[in-house]
Amino acid sequence: MTIVGAGRLAEGIAARALAGGHRVRIVDDEPGKADALVAALAARRQRGGAPESGSLSRSVATVGEAIAGADMVVLAVPYPQGRLLAREQGAALSGVTVVDTCNPVDFSTFDSLLTSPGMSAAEEIAAASPDARVVKAFNTTFASVLVAGWVGGMPVDVFLAGDDPEAKALVAALVTDGGMRPVDTGPLRRARELEAFQLLHMTLQGPLGLDWASALKLLP
């Protein structure tokens, strides 16, 4: 799998993928950023923070070259960069499972989403690259929680939405391999609710003193 982006969320997703034995390639447009993340992940593994079953590399190629041949591409980039990448790399993403992780939050106010009413960032990506198999995932999980894989002594829930059953099954397997629990919320249009739900989750961090270490969890 290729992760586009080398920020904190990319770190969390990479940590879970490596724990599940997956091959991970990281690419970022900012010089040195992918190198720094790969070094940090490698150092954590040497300290015993992750199993050695997965393999890790950074890409010295362009984004287009880095995603070529990947069976899964995770867009761990802020809104609307994912949509722009999908438009630019449409041919390379044809038939590929593309995971959209972003939350189109207006970070100047933390009071609204930047998408149009009745639309999600994930659906915008699907429209920009119609032949990609888009799945919404990891947008409701904070990076620190992903690195651990657990919250409150229980595995993290990762909510998924998508129209392609095979693509969702591939992402669900990645989640399960990483020791977490996939929760299928239905078609890609459910990404609208997932993005709105995470906006609410974000706004509660300060008032409840959660310090970006909380998680959304379904319990029986």
CSV table of C-alpha atoms in Angstrom, one decimal:
chain,number,residue,atom,x,y,z
A,1,MET,CA,0.0,0.0,0.0
A,2,THR,CA,1.1,3.6,-0.6
A,3,ILE,CA,0.3,6.4,1.9
A,4,VAL,CA,0.2,9.8,0.3
A,5,GLY,CA,1.1,12.3,3.0
A,6,ALA,CA,3.6,12.0,5.9
A,7,GLY,CA,1.8,13.8,8.8
A,8,ARG,CA,0.5,12.5,12.1
A,9,LEU,CA,-2.4,10.6,10.7
A,10,ALA,CA,-0.2,8.9,8.1
A,11,GLU,CA,2.1,7.9,11.0
A,12,GLY,CA,-0.9,6.2,12.8
A,13,ILE,CA,-2.1,4.4,9.7
A,14,ALA,CA,1.4,3.2,8.8
A,15,ALA,CA,1.9,2.0,12.4
A,16,ARG,CA,-1.3,-0.2,12.2
A,17,ALA,CA,-0.5,-1.4,8.7
A,18,LEU,CA,3.0,-2.5,9.8
A,19,ALA,CA,1.6,-4.2,12.9
A,20,GLY,CA,-0.6,-6.1,10.5
A,21,GLY,CA,2.3,-7.3,8.4
A,22,HIS,CA,1.6,-5.0,5.4
A,23,ARG,CA,4.2,-3.5,3.0
A,24,VAL,CA,4.0,0.3,3.3
A,25,ARG,CA,5.4,3.0,1.1
A,26,ILE,CA,5.2,6.6,2.1
A,27,VAL,CA,5.4,9.6,-0.3
A,28,ASP,CA,5.0,13.3,0.3
A,29,ASP,CA,5.5,16.4,-1.8
A,30,GLU,CA,7.4,18.2,1.0
A,31,PRO,CA,11.1,17.4,0.7
A,32,GLY,CA,12.4,15.3,3.6
A,33,LYS,CA,9.0,14.8,5.3
A,34,ALA,CA,8.6,11.1,4.2
A,35,ASP,CA,12.2,10.4,5.2
A,36,ALA,CA,11.5,11.8,8.7
A,37,LEU,CA,8.4,9.7,9.1
A,38,VAL,CA,10.0,6.5,7.9
A,39,ALA,CA,12.9,7.2,10.4
A,40,ALA,CA,10.5,7.7,13.2
A,41,LEU,CA,8.5,4.5,12.5
A,42,ALA,CA,11.8,2.5,12.1
A,43,ALA,CA,13.0,3.9,15.5
A,44,ARG,CA,9.8,2.8,17.1
A,45,ARG,CA,10.1,-0.7,15.7
A,46,GLN,CA,13.6,-0.9,17.1
A,47,ARG,CA,12.4,0.0,20.5
A,48,GLY,CA,9.9,-2.8,20.3
A,49,GLY,CA,6.9,-0.6,19.7
A,50,ALA,CA,5.7,-2.6,16.6
A,51,PRO,CA,6.2,-6.1,15.2
A,52,GLU,CA,8.7,-6.7,12.5
A,53,SER,CA,6.3,-8.5,10.1
A,54,GLY,CA,5.5,-5.5,7.8
A,55,SER,CA,8.0,-3.7,5.6
A,56,LEU,CA,8.5,0.0,5.3
A,57,SER,CA,9.9,2.4,2.7
A,58,ARG,CA,9.7,6.0,1.6
A,59,SER,CA,9.4,6.9,-2.1
A,60,VAL,CA,11.9,9.0,-3.9
A,61,ALA,CA,9.5,9.1,-6.9
A,62,THR,CA,6.7,11.5,-7.7
A,63,VAL,CA,3.3,10.8,-6.2
A,64,GLY,CA,2.1,9.4,-9.6
A,65,GLU,CA,5.0,7.0,-9.7
A,66,ALA,CA,4.6,6.0,-6.1
A,67,ILE,CA,1.0,5.0,-6.5
A,68,ALA,CA,1.6,3.0,-9.6
A,69,GLY,CA,1.2,-0.7,-8.9
A,70,ALA,CA,-0.2,-0.2,-5.4
A,71,ASP,CA,-3.4,-2.2,-4.6
A,72,MET,CA,-4.4,0.4,-2.0
A,73,VAL,CA,-3.6,4.2,-1.9
A,74,VAL,CA,-4.4,6.0,1.4
A,75,LEU,CA,-4.8,9.8,1.0
A,76,ALA,CA,-3.6,11.1,4.3
A,77,VAL,CA,-3.8,14.7,3.2
A,78,PRO,CA,-5.9,17.7,4.2
A,79,TYR,CA,-9.0,18.8,2.4
A,80,PRO,CA,-9.2,19.6,-0.5
A,81,GLN,CA,-5.8,18.1,-1.5
A,82,GLY,CA,-7.2,14.6,-1.8
A,83,ARG,CA,-9.7,15.8,-4.4
A,84,LEU,CA,-7.0,17.5,-6.4
A,85,LEU,CA,-4.8,14.5,-6.3
A,86,ALA,CA,-7.6,12.3,-7.5
A,87,ARG,CA,-8.2,14.6,-10.4
A,88,GLU,CA,-4.5,14.7,-11.3
A,89,GLN,CA,-3.9,11.0,-10.9
A,90,GLY,CA,-7.2,9.7,-12.2
A,91,ALA,CA,-5.6,7.3,-14.7
A,92,ALA,CA,-3.1,5.9,-12.2
A,93,LEU,CA,-6.0,5.3,-9.7
A,94,SER,CA,-8.2,3.4,-12.1
A,95,GLY,CA,-9.3,0.2,-10.4
A,96,VAL,CA,-7.3,1.0,-7.2
A,97,THR,CA,-8.8,1.1,-3.7
A,98,VAL,CA,-8.4,4.7,-2.6
A,99,VAL,CA,-8.9,5.5,1.1
A,100,ASP,CA,-10.0,9.0,1.9
A,101,THR,CA,-9.2,9.9,5.5
A,102,CYS,CA,-9.8,13.7,5.5
A,103,ASN,CA,-12.2,15.8,7.4
A,104,PRO,CA,-13.3,18.9,5.5
A,105,VAL,CA,-13.5,21.0,8.6
A,106,ASP,CA,-13.3,24.8,8.7
A,107,PHE,CA,-10.4,25.0,11.1
A,108,SER,CA,-10.6,28.7,11.5
A,109,THR,CA,-13.9,28.3,13.4
A,110,PHE,CA,-14.3,24.6,14.1
A,111,ASP,CA,-18.0,25.3,13.4
A,112,SER,CA,-18.7,23.9,10.0
A,113,LEU,CA,-17.7,21.7,7.1
A,114,LEU,CA,-16.3,23.1,3.9
A,115,THR,CA,-18.2,20.7,1.6
A,116,SER,CA,-21.4,21.7,-0.1
A,117,PRO,CA,-24.7,20.6,1.7
A,118,GLY,CA,-25.4,16.9,0.8
A,119,MET,CA,-21.8,16.2,-0.2
A,120,SER,CA,-18.8,14.7,1.4
A,121,ALA,CA,-15.1,15.0,0.7
A,122,ALA,CA,-15.0,11.3,-0.2
A,123,GLU,CA,-17.8,11.7,-2.8
A,124,GLU,CA,-15.9,14.6,-4.3
A,125,ILE,CA,-12.8,12.3,-4.6
A,126,ALA,CA,-15.0,9.7,-6.3
A,127,ALA,CA,-16.4,12.2,-8.7
A,128,ALA,CA,-12.8,13.5,-9.5
A,129,SER,CA,-11.6,10.0,-10.2
A,130,PRO,CA,-14.6,7.9,-11.3
A,131,ASP,CA,-12.7,4.7,-11.9
A,132,ALA,CA,-11.1,4.6,-8.5
A,133,ARG,CA,-12.8,2.4,-5.8
A,134,VAL,CA,-13.1,5.0,-3.0
A,135,VAL,CA,-13.6,4.1,0.6
A,136,LYS,CA,-14.0,6.5,3.5
A,137,ALA,CA,-12.0,5.3,6.5
A,138,PHE,CA,-9.8,6.6,9.4
A,139,ASN,CA,-11.4,10.0,9.5
A,140,THR,CA,-12.9,9.3,12.9
A,141,THR,CA,-9.6,8.1,14.5
A,142,PHE,CA,-7.0,10.5,15.9
A,143,ALA,CA,-3.3,9.7,15.2
A,144,SER,CA,-2.3,8.9,18.8
A,145,VAL,CA,-5.1,6.4,19.1
A,146,LEU,CA,-4.2,4.8,15.9
A,147,VAL,CA,-0.5,4.4,16.9
A,148,ALA,CA,-1.7,2.5,20.0
A,149,GLY,CA,-4.5,0.6,18.2
A,150,TRP,CA,-6.5,0.5,21.5
A,151,VAL,CA,-8.6,2.9,23.6
A,152,GLY,CA,-9.9,2.3,27.0
A,153,GLY,CA,-8.6,-1.3,26.9
A,154,MET,CA,-10.6,-2.0,23.7
A,155,PRO,CA,-9.7,-2.2,20.1
A,156,VAL,CA,-10.3,1.0,18.1
A,157,ASP,CA,-13.4,1.1,15.9
A,158,VAL,CA,-12.7,2.3,12.3
A,159,PHE,CA,-15.8,3.3,10.5
A,160,LEU,CA,-15.9,2.6,6.7
A,161,ALA,CA,-18.2,3.8,3.9
A,162,GLY,CA,-18.0,2.8,0.3
A,163,ASP,CA,-19.9,1.6,-2.8
A,164,ASP,CA,-17.5,-1.2,-3.8
A,165,PRO,CA,-17.8,-4.3,-1.6
A,166,GLU,CA,-14.4,-5.7,-2.6
A,167,ALA,CA,-12.7,-2.4,-1.8
A,168,LYS,CA,-14.4,-2.1,1.5
A,169,ALA,CA,-13.4,-5.7,2.3
A,170,LEU,CA,-9.8,-4.9,1.5
A,171,VAL,CA,-9.8,-1.9,3.9
A,172,ALA,CA,-11.6,-3.9,6.5
A,173,ALA,CA,-8.9,-6.6,6.3
A,174,LEU,CA,-6.2,-3.9,6.8
A,175,VAL,CA,-8.1,-2.7,9.9
A,176,THR,CA,-8.5,-6.2,11.3
A,177,ASP,CA,-4.9,-7.1,10.6
A,178,GLY,CA,-3.8,-4.0,12.6
A,179,GLY,CA,-5.8,-5.2,15.7
A,180,MET,CA,-8.7,-2.9,15.3
A,181,ARG,CA,-12.4,-3.4,14.5
A,182,PRO,CA,-13.9,-2.3,11.1
A,183,VAL,CA,-17.5,-1.0,11.2
A,184,ASP,CA,-19.2,-0.9,7.8
A,185,THR,CA,-21.6,2.0,7.8
A,186,GLY,CA,-22.9,1.5,4.3
A,187,PRO,CA,-22.5,3.3,0.9
A,188,LEU,CA,-20.1,6.1,0.2
A,189,ARG,CA,-22.8,8.7,0.9
A,190,ARG,CA,-22.5,7.8,4.6
A,191,ALA,CA,-19.2,9.6,4.5
A,192,ARG,CA,-21.3,12.8,5.0
A,193,GLU,CA,-22.4,11.6,8.4
A,194,LEU,CA,-18.9,10.3,9.3
A,195,GLU,CA,-17.3,13.7,8.5
A,196,ALA,CA,-20.0,15.6,10.4
A,197,PHE,CA,-19.6,13.1,13.3
A,198,GLN,CA,-15.9,13.8,13.5
A,199,LEU,CA,-16.4,17.5,13.4
A,200,LEU,CA,-18.5,17.1,16.6
A,201,HIS,CA,-15.8,14.8,18.1
A,202,MET,CA,-13.2,17.5,17.4
A,203,THR,CA,-15.2,20.3,19.0
A,204,LEU,CA,-15.5,18.2,22.2
A,205,GLN,CA,-11.7,17.8,22.7
A,206,GLY,CA,-11.2,21.1,24.5
A,207,PRO,CA,-14.4,21.3,26.6
A,208,LEU,CA,-14.0,17.7,27.8
A,209,GLY,CA,-10.2,17.8,28.2
A,210,LEU,CA,-9.8,14.8,25.9
A,211,ASP,CA,-6.4,16.0,24.4
A,212,TRP,CA,-7.0,14.4,21.0
A,213,ALA,CA,-6.7,10.9,22.6
A,214,SER,CA,-10.4,9.9,22.5
A,215,ALA,CA,-12.2,7.6,20.1
A,216,LEU,CA,-15.7,6.9,18.8
A,217,LYS,CA,-16.7,3.4,19.9
A,218,LEU,CA,-19.9,1.4,19.4
A,219,LEU,CA,-20.7,-0.8,22.4
A,220,PRO,CA,-23.5,-3.4,22.6
